[in-house]
Structure formats: C-alpha cells, structure tokens
Coordinates of C-alpha atoms and ligand atoms in Angstrom, one line a residue:
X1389 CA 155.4 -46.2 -61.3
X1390 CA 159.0 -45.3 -60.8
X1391 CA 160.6 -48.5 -59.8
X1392 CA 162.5 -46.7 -56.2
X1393 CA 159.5 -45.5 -55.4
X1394 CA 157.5 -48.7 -55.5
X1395 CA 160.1 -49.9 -53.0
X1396 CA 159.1 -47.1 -50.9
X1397 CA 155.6 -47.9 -51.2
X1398 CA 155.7 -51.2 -48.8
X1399 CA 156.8 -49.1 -46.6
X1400 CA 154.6 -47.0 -46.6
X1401 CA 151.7 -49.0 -46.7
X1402 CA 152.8 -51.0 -43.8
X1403 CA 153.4 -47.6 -41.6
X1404 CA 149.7 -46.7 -42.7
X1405 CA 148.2 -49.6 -42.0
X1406 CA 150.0 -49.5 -38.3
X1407 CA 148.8 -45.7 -38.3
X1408 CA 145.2 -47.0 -38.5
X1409 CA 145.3 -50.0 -36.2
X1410 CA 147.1 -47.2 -33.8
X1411 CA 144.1 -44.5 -33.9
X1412 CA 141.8 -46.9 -33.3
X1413 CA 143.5 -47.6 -30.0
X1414 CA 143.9 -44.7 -29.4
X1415 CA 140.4 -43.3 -29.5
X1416 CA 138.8 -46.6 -28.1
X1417 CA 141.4 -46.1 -25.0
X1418 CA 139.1 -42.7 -24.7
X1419 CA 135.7 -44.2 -25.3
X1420 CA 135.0 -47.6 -24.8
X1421 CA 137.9 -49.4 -23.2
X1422 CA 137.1 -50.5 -20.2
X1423 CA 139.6 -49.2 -17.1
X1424 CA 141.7 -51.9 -16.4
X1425 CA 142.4 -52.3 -20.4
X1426 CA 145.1 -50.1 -20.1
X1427 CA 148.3 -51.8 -18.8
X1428 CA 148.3 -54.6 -21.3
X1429 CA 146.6 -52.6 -23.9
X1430 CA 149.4 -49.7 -23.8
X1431 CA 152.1 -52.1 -24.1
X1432 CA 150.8 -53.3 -27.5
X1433 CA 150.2 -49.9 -28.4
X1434 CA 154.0 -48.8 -27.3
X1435 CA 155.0 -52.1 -29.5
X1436 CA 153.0 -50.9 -32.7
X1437 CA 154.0 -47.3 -32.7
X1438 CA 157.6 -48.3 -32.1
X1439 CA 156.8 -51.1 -35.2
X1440 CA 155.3 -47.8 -36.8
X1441 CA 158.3 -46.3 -36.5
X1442 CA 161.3 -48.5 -37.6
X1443 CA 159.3 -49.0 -40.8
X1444 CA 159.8 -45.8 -41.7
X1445 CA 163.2 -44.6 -39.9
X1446 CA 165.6 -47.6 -41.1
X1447 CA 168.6 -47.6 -43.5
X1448 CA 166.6 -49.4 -46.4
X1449 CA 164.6 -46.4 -46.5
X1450 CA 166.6 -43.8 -45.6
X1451 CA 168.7 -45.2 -49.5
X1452 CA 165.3 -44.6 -51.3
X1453 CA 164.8 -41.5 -50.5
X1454 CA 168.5 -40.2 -51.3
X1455 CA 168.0 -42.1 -54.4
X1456 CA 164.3 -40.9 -55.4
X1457 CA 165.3 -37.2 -54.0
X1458 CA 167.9 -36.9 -57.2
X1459 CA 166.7 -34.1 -59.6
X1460 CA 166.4 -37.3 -62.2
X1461 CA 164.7 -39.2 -60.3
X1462 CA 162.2 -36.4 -59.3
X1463 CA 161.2 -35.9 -62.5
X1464 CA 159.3 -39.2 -62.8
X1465 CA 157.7 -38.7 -60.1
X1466 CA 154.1 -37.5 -59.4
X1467 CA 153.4 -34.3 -57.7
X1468 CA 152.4 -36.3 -54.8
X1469 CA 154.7 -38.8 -54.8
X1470 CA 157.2 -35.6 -55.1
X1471 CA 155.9 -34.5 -52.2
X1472 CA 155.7 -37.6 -49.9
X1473 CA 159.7 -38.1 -50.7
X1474 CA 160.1 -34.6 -49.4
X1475 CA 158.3 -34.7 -46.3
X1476 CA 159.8 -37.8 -45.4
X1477 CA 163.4 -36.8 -46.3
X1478 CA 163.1 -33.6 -44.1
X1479 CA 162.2 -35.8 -41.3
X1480 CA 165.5 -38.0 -41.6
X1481 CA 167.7 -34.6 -42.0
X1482 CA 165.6 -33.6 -39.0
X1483 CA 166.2 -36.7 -36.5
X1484 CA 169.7 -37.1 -37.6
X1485 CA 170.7 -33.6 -36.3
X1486 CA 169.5 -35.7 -32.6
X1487 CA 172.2 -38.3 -30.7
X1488 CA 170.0 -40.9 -30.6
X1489 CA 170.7 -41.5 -26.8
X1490 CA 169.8 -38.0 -25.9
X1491 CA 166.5 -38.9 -28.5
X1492 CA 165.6 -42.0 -26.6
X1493 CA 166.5 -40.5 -22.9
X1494 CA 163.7 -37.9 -24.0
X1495 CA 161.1 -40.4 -25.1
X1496 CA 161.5 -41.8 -22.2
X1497 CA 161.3 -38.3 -19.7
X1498 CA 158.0 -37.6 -22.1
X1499 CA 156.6 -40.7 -21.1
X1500 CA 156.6 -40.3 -17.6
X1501 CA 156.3 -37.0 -17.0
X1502 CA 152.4 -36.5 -17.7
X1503 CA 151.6 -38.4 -15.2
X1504 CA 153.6 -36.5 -12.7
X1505 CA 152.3 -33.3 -14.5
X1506 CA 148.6 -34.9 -13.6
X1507 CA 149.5 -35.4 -9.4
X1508 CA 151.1 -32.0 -9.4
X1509 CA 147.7 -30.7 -10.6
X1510 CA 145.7 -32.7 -8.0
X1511 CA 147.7 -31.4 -5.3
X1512 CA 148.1 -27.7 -6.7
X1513 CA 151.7 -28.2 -6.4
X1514 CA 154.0 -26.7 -8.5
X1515 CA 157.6 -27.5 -7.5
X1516 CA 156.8 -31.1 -7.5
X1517 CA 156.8 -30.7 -11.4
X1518 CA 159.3 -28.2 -11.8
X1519 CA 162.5 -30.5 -12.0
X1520 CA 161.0 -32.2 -15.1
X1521 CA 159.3 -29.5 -16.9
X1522 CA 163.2 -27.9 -16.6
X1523 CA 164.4 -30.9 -18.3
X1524 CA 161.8 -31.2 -20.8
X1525 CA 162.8 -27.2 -21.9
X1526 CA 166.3 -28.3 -21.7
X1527 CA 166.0 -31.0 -24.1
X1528 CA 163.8 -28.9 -26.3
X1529 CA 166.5 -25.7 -26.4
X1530 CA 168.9 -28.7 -27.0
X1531 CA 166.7 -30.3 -29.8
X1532 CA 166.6 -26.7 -31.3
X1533 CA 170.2 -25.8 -31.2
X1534 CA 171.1 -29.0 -32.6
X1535 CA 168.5 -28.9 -35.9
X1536 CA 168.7 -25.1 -36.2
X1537 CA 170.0 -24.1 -39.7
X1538 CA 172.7 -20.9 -39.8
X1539 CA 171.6 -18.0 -38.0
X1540 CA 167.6 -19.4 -36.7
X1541 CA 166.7 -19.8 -33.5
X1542 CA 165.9 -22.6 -31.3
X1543 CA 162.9 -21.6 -30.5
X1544 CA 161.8 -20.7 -34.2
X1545 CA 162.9 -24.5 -35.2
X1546 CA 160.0 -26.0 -32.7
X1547 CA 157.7 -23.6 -33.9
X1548 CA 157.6 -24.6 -37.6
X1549 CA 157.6 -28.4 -36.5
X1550 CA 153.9 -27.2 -35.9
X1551 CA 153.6 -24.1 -38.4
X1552 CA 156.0 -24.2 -40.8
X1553 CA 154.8 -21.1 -42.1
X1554 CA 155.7 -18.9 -39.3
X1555 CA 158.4 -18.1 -36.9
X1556 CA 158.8 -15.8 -33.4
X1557 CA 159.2 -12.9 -36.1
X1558 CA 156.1 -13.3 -37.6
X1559 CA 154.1 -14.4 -34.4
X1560 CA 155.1 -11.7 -32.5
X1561 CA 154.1 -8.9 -34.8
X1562 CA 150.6 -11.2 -35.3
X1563 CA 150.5 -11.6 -31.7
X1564 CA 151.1 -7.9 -31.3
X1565 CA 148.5 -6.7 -33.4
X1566 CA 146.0 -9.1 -32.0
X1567 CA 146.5 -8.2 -28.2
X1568 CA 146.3 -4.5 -29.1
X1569 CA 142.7 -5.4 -29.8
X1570 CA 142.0 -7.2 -27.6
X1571 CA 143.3 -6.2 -24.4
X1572 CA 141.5 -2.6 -24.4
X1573 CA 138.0 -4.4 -26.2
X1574 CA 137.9 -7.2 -23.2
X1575 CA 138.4 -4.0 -20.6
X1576 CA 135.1 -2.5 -22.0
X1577 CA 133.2 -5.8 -22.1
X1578 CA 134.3 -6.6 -18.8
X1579 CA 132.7 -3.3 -17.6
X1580 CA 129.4 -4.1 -18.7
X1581 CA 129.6 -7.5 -16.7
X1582 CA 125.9 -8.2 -16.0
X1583 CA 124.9 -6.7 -19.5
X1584 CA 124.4 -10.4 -20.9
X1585 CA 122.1 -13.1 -19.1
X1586 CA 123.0 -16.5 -19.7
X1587 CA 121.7 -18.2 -16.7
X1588 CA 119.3 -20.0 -18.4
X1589 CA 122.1 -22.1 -20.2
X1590 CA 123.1 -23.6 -16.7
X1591 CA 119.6 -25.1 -15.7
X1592 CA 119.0 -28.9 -15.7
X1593 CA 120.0 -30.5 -19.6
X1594 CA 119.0 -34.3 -19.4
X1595 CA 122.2 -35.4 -20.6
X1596 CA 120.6 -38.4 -22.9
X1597 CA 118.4 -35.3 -24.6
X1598 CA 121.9 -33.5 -25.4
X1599 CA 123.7 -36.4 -26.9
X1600 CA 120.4 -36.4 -29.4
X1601 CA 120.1 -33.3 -29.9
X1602 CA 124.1 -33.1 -30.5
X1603 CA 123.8 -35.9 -33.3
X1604 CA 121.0 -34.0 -34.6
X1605 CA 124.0 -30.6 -35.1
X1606 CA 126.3 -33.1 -36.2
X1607 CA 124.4 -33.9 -39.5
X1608 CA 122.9 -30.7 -39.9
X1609 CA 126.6 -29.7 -40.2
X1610 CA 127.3 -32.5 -42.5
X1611 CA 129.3 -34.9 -40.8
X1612 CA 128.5 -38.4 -42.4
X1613 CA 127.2 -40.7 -39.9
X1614 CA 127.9 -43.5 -42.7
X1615 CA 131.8 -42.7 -42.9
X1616 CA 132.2 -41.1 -39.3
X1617 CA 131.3 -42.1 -35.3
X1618 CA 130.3 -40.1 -32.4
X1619 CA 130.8 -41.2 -28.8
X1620 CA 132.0 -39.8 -25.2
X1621 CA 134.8 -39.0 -23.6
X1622 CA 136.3 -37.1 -20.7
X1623 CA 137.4 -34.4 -23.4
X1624 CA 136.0 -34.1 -26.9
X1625 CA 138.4 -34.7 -29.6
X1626 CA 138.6 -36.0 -33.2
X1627 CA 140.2 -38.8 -34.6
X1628 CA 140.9 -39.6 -37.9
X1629 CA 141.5 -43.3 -39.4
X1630 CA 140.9 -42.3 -43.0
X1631 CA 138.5 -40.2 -45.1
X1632 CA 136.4 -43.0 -44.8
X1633 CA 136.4 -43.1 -40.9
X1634 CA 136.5 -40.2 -39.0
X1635 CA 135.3 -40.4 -35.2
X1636 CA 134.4 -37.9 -32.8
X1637 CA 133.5 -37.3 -29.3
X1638 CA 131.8 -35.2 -26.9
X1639 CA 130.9 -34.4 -23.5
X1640 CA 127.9 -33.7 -21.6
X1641 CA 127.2 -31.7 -18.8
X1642 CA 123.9 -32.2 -17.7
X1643 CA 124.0 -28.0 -15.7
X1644 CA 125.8 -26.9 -19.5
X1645 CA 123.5 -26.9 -22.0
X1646 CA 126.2 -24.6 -24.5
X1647 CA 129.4 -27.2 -23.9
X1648 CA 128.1 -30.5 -25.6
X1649 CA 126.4 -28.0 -28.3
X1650 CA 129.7 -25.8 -29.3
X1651 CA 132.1 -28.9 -29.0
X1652 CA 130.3 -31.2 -31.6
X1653 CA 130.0 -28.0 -33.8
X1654 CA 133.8 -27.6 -32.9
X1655 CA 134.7 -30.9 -33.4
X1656 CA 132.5 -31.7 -36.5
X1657 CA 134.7 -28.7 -38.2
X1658 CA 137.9 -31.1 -37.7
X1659 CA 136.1 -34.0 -38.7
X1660 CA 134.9 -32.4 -42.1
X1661 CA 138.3 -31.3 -42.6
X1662 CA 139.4 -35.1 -42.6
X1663 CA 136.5 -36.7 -44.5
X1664 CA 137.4 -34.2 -47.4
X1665 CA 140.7 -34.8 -48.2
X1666 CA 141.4 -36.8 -51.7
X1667 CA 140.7 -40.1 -52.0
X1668 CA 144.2 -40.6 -53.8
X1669 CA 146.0 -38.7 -50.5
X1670 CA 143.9 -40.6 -47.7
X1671 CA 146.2 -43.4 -46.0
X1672 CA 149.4 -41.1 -47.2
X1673 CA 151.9 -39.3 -45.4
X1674 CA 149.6 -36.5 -47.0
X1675 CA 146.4 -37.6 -46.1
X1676 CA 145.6 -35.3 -43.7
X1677 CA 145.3 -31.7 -42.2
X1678 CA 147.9 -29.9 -43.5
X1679 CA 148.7 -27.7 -40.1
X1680 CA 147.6 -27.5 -36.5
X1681 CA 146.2 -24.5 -37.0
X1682 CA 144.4 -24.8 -40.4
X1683 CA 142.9 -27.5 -38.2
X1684 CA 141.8 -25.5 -35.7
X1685 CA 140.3 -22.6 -38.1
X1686 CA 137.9 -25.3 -39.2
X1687 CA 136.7 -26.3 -36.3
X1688 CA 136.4 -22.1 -35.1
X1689 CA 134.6 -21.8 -37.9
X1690 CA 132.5 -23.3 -37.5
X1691 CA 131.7 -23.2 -33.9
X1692 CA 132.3 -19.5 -33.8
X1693 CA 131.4 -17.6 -37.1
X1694 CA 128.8 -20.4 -38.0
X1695 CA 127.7 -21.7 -34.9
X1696 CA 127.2 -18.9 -33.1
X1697 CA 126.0 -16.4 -35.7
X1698 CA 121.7 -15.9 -35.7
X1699 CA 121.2 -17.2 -39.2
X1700 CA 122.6 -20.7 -37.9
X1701 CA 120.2 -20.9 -35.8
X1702 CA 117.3 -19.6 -37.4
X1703 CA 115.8 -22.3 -38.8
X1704 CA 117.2 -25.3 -35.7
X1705 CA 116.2 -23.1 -32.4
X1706 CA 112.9 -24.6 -32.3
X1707 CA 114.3 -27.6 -32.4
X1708 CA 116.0 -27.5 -29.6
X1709 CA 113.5 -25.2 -27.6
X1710 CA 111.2 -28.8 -28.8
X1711 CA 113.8 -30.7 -27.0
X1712 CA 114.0 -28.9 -23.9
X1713 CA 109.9 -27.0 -23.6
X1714 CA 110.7 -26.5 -20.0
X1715 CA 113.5 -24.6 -20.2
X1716 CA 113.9 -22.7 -23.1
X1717 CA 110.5 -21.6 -24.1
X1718 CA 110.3 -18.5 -22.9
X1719 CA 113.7 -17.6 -24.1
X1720 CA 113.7 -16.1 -27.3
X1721 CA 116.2 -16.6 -30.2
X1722 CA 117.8 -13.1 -29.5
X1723 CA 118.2 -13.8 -26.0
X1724 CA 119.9 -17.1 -26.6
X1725 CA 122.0 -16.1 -29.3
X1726 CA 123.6 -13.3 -26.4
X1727 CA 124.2 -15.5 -24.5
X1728 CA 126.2 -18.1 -26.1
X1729 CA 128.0 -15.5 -27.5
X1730 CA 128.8 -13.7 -24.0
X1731 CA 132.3 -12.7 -22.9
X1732 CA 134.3 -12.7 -19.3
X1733 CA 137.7 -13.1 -18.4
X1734 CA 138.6 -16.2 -17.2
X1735 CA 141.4 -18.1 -16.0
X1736 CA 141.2 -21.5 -17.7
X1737 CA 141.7 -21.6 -21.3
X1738 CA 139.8 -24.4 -22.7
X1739 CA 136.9 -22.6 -20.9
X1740 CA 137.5 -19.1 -22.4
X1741 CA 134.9 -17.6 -24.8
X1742 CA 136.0 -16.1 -28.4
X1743 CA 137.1 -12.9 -27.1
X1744 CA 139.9 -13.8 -24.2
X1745 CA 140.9 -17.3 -26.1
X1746 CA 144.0 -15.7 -27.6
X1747 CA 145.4 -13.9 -24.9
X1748 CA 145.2 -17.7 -23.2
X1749 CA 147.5 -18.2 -25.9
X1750 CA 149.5 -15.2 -26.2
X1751 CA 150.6 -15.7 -22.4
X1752 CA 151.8 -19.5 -22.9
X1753 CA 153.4 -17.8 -25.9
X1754 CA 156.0 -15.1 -24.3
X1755 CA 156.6 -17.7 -21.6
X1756 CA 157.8 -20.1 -24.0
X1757 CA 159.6 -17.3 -25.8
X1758 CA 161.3 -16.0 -22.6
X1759 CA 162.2 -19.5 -21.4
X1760 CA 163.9 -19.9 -24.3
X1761 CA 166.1 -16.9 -24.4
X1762 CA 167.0 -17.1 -20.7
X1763 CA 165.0 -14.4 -19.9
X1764 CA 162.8 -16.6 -17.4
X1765 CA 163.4 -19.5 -15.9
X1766 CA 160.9 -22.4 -14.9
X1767 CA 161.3 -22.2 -10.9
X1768 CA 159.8 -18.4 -12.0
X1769 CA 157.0 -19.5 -13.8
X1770 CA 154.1 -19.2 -11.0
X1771 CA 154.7 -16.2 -10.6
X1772 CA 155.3 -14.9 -14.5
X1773 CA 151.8 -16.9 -15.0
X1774 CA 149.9 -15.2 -12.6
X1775 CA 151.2 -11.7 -13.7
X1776 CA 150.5 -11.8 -17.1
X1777 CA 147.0 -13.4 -16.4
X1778 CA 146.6 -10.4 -14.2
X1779 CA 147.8 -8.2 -16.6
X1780 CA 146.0 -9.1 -19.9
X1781 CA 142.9 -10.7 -18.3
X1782 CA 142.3 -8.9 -15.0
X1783 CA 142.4 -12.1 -13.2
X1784 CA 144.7 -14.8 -10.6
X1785 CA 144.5 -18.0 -10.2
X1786 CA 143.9 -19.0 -6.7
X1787 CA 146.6 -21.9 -7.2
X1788 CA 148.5 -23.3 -9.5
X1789 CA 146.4 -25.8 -10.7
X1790 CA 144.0 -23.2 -12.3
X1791 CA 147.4 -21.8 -13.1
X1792 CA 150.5 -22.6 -14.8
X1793 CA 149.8 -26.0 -14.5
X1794 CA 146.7 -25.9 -16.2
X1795 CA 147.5 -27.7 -19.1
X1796 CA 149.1 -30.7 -20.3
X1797 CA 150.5 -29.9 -23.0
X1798 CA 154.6 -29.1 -21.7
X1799 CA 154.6 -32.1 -19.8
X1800 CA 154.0 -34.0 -23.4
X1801 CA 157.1 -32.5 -24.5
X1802 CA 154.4 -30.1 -26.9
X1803 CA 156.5 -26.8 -27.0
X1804 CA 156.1 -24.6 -29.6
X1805 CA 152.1 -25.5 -30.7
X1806 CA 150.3 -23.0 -28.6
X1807 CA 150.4 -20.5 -31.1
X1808 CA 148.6 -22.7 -33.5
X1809 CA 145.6 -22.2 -31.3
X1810 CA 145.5 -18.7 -32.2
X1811 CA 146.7 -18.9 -35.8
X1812 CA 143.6 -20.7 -36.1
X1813 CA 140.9 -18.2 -35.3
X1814 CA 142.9 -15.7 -37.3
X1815 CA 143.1 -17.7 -40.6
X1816 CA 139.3 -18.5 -39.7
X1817 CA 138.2 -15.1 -40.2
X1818 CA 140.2 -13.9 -43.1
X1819 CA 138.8 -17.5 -45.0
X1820 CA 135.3 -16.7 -43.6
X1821 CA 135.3 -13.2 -44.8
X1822 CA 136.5 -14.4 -48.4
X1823 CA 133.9 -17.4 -48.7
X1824 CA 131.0 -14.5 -47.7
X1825 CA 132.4 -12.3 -50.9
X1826 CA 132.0 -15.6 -53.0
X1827 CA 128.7 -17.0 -51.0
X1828 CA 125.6 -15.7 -49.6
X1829 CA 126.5 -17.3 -46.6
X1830 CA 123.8 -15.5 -43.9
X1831 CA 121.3 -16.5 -46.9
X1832 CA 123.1 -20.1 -47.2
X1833 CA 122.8 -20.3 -43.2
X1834 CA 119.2 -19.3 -42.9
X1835 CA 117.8 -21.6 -45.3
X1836 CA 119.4 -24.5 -43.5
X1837 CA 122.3 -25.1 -46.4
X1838 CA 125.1 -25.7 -44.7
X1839 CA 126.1 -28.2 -48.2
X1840 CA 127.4 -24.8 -50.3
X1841 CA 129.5 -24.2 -47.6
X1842 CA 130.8 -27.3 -46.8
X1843 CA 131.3 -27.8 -50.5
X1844 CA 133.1 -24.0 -50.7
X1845 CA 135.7 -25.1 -48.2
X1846 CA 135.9 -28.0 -49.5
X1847 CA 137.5 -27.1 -52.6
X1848 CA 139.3 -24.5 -51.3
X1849 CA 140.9 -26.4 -48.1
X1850 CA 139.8 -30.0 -47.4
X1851 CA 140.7 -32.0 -50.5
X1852 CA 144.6 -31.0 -50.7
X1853 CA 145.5 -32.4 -47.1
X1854 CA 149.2 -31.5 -47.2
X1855 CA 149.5 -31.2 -50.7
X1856 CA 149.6 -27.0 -50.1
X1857 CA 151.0 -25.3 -46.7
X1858 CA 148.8 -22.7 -44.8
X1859 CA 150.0 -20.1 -46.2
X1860 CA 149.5 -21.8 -50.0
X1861 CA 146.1 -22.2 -48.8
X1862 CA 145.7 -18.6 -47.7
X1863 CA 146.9 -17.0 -51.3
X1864 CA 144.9 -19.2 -53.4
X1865 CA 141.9 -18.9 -51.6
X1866 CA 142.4 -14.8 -50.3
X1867 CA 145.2 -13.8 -52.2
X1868 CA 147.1 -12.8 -49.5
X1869 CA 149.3 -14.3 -46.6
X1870 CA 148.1 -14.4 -42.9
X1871 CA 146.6 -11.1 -42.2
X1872 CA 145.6 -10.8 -39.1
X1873 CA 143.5 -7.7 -39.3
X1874 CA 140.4 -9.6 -40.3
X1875 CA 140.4 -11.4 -36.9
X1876 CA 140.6 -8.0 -35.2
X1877 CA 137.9 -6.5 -37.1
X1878 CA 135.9 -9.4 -36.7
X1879 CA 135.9 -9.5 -33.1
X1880 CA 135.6 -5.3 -32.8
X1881 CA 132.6 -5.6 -34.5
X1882 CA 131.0 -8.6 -33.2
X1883 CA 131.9 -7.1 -29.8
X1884 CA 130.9 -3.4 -30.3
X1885 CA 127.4 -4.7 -31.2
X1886 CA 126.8 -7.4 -29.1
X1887 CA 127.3 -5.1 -26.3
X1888 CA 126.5 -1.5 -27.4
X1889 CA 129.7 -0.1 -27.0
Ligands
ZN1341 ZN1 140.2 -28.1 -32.0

C-alpha cells in the first residue's frame, strides 16, 4: 500500500468506527431508548460526531490528500483508494469556500430550529417559524454563492450536494415532462373517485399480527434477519452500520392494514441496497448508497413496481388472508390488488399514493427555486403553498400544519434534496423496465423468486456503493442517462388500466 495513504488510513478507520458507534445511537434513540435517555445521551452523541468530524477535517489530513491527489501519487493508488482521496478532497475545497464562523453560527441555527419548526406545527402557526426558516435560506443562498464555481448557481451547488448528477437545468425539463403527465392523468382519476373500494384496508389489523406478518414480507423480499434487525418507531426508516448490519423499522397502525405492509417492502428496498455493497467498500467513505435518490428508486421498487404488482402477490395473499380470516376472506386478490394501488389527491406527502407523490415534490421544488432567485420570499410561502397545492392537486390545506409546514426537512437545514424523492421513482422505472428485458420478472414474481431479482440488481446497483454516480449506474445498466419517459409511461399505463380510462 502507498505509504501516504496508509497514513490516511488511521484516519479513516477511526472516523468509521465513530460512524458506527454513531448509527447505532442514532437508531436506538428511535427504537429502544427509553425517553428520558435523551439529554445525556445527545450530548455524547454531539461529542462523537464532533470527534467524527475533527478526524477527518484537520490539517494532518488535509497534507495527505494534497500529497496523495498528485498525478504520481495517483498512479499507485487503487481505483478505490483513487476514489476515497477524491471524495474527501472535494469536501475540503467544499468547506473551505465557508468562514468557519458563519459555518459554526449555522450549525448552531440548525440545531435549534427543528424544534421550533416542531411547536410551529403543533400550533398551526406559521410566522412563529418564519424568522428562522429566512435565515436558514439566507445562509443556504450564502453557502451557495460562496462554493459556486464561475457562472453556476447557488441553488444548482446545493442540489448536487444531494445529486451530483443533476442541476435546476436538468430538473426542470425532468420536472416538466413529468407534471405534463401527471397533472392531466390525476384530473381523470380524480373523476372517477369512488371507482376503487379500499375500505376494507381500514378495518381492525391486530397490530402484533402485522408486525408478523411484516417480518414474514421482509424475508420473502430477502432482507437477512442474520445480518439485519427490524423494530418500531414513530416513522419507519433504515439504518445502516455496515453490510453486515443493516436495521430497519416500521410502524403499525392497527385501522391501516396497507402502511406497515408498503413501508417494510419500502424500507427493505434501502436495506438491500446496503447489505449489497462490497465487502472491500463497507466501513469506507464509499460503502454505501451512492445517491439519495438511487436510494429511494430501491426502495420504490420495490414497494411500487414489485410490491404492488399482482404477481407479487400471487403466491403470499393467502397468507395474509390466513392471518387476518375475518377480514379479508371475502376479498379477492383483484379486489385487494385495486385497492392498494388506488389514487386521490392529497395534501400530505408522505401519505400520497404513486400517482400525486411527485407533484408533492415538484411544489417543494419551484418554491425552493423561486426562494432562491428572489422571486418569492418566505413571509409568502403560505400562501405560494396552498396555490400550487390547489393548482396541481385540486386541494388546500386547512392550516398550515397540513401545509407548508408539513415537513421537516428546511428546518434541518435540508435544501436542495426534495428532488431526490422524485429522481427516485423515475430511475426506478427506467431500471425496472431494463431488468424485465433481461428477466422474466412477472414469471420470477409469481413463482415466489424474488433471489433473481435481488441478485439482477445486485450486480447491476448494490455492490459498487459509490464507486459509480447515478448516472454511471444508469448507462451501464440501460445505456442511457435519466430518461424520464419511462416513469411517465409507466404510470399512463398503470393508470389507464387500473381505472378504465
Ligand atoms: Zn425511502
């Protein structure tokens, strides 16, 4: 090994192993922690990450990577090694464009503000959030100006901190193209609105039953109960330690039978993401997903086109009309399959179906956009929310808390990764319609072998964490870039036929 980069390596190891103890705390702060664990136990956290951090950003290191970056240098280096150096040099060149007390001052606004973001919500109240959400967008056009290369936009820097393969050029003509769908489809499904039943989903679901029944999908999927952990939590998520410990969670709604279901298929797509990359790129910088919204075309995957497509079921209905004789005897698989896949505008977006999800998206989007170009500012936003929800989705929120302040996200400093959401479904259906040219994947799905698919997107996705970008992904697996006419088509037909239009 080159003799700079085993320098590095200490580093790197420590920072990993911090990494580790970190996500563990993290998801056990979610889990299993009990409630008053959290005042002592987020002040060791704040003192890891911040340990976390100085191991990697410190002058010793900053000299080894100006030293192993040198084309000589380079040249003894492995590809991944190459590859690490890169990713971490990019991240000095980034932070160095930031005054560190304008960095810190920021840190510290981000820290605080969720919470404030959280009372706001209680109390549906708007303007007692505004002041800081301005400040968070002013340090975030700042952060921009300052790391923006000749001639790009401020907003365009944030986005590819999340995507580095697109930019507001890109998105918008994707976006475009996606809500020209869209819009007009949802207006034709929305006049059919009692076409689908789905009552039947909103009975009585002993919760206990679920949680079974969910670890049942889990496996079936092929997450590995020997390398991975499902528990509950307010919110489902996954977590990733290593390829050798990935956890999940879920929640369960005893009047939602559909909920628990879709988010351990959801959330067993992330997971399988993480348990297959490389051995040699786990614990790395590289080890793990390689975007946001690879991430999320995983886990849409496989809730959506596998999950909810007939041949997934096929052969585990009966299961679960086992589990549940009472209520789901009588309803056949057709009938269910309708109505998990039913549509209806909505005004929360972690509750929309597959059809409205983007525009969700799209809306959080252009305000971002317009904030950013001075078009809008953030007293305005109520008001800009509720007529583009109006606009695209046909409905207004009665206040803001089913409104603009709906999410978190801002109020964690998280601008710019909205669009990832999106990106995922559409990279999800052009990959799904390449693996069925190379699979039988209805015949796959029927006979219960879910293995030939894991395996297929395995090769072609999991195992190179960050080794290739999304859209290095994309060619070698589809030979082509992000196109997002698969996504459309996908959802015209699903659409068209689900509800005979
Ligand atoms: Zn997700």
């Amino acid at each position: 090994m080159n003799e700079t980069y085993q320098k590095l390596q200490k580093y790197l190891d420590k920072e990993s192993a911090l990494e580790v103890a970190l996500a563990l705390l993290g998801w056990d702060a979610e889990t299993l922690a009990p409630k008053q664990a959290v005042d002592h136990t987020s002040k060791a956290v704040g003192i890891l990450a911040g340990e976390a951090y100085q191991t990697i950003i410190n002058d010793e290191v900053k000299d080894l990577l100006s030293k192993l970056s040198l084309p000589e240098e380079q040249k003894t280096l492995t590809d991944v090694e190459q590859k690490i150096v890169k990713q971490l040099k990019k991240q000095y060149d980034d932070m160095e464009q930031i005054p560190i007390e304008e960095f810190q001052a920021y840190q510290e606004l981000t820290a605080k503000a969720p919470s404030v973001w959280a009372r706001a919500k209680e109390q549906k109240d708007f303007a007692s959030f505004a002041p800081l959400l301005e400040e968070v967008f002013a340090y975030n056009i700042r952060f921009g100006k300052y790391r923006s290369k000749e001639g790009q936009q401020p907003y365009d820097v944030l986005l590819k901190d999340y995507e580095e393969c697109f930019d507001a050029a890109s998105l918008d003509q994707f976006f475009e193209e996606v809500k020209a769908t869209i819009v007009p489809l949802l207006k034709k499904v929305s006049a059919k609105k009692d076409f689908i039943q789905d009552d039947f989903l909103y009975q009585c679901y002993d919760v206990k039953k679920q949680d079974e029944f969910c670890r049942f999908l889990a496996e079936y999927i092929g997450f590995d109960f020997e390398r991975g952990v499902l528990a509950e939590s307010a919110h489902p998520f996954t977590n990733s330690l290593h390829n050798k410990d990935v956890r999940i969670t879920n929640h369960y709604y005893e009047k939602n039978l559909a909920s628990a279901i879709f988010s351990v298929i959801h959330e067993g797509g992330h997971a399988l993401y993480e348990l297959g990359v490389a051995d040699e790129l786990t614990m790395t910088p590289v080890g793990g997903g390689t975007s946001m919204g690879m991430h999320e075309s995983q886990s849409r995957m496989y809730e959506n086109m596998i999950g909810r497509s007939k041949e997934f079921w096929l052969p585990v209905y009966s299961k679960l009309q086992d589990t549940y004789p009472e209520q789901l005897n009588t309803v056949t698989l057709d009938t269910f399959i309708r109505a998990i896949n039913k549509a209806q505008s909505g005004l929360i977006r972690t509750e929309s179906d597959e059809l409205c999800y983007c525009l969700h998206v799209i809306i959080r989007y252009e305000i971002e956009k317009d904030l950013f170009a001075g078009k809008i500012t953030v007293n305005e936003l109520p008001t800009v929310w509720n007529q583009k929800y109006q606009e695209y989705l046909g409905v207004t929120p009665a206040d803001d808390a089913e409104g603009v302040l709906q999410d978190i996200h801002w109020s964690c400093g998280n601008v710019g990764y909205f669009p990832s959401y999106a990106l995922g479904n559409a990279i999800a259906a052009q990959m799904y319609a390449q693996m069925k040219k190379e699979l039988p994947v209805d015949e796959l799905l029927k006979e219960g072998n879910l293995k030939a698919i894991r395996e297929y997107l395995n090769e072609h996705v999991h195992k190179f964490g960050k080794m290739k970008n999304t859209n290095e992904i994309l060619m070698d697996m589809t030979g082509q870039p992000l196109n997002a006419k698969y996504y459309t088509e996908y959802l015209v037909e699903k659409y068209t036929s689900l509800y005979e239009l």
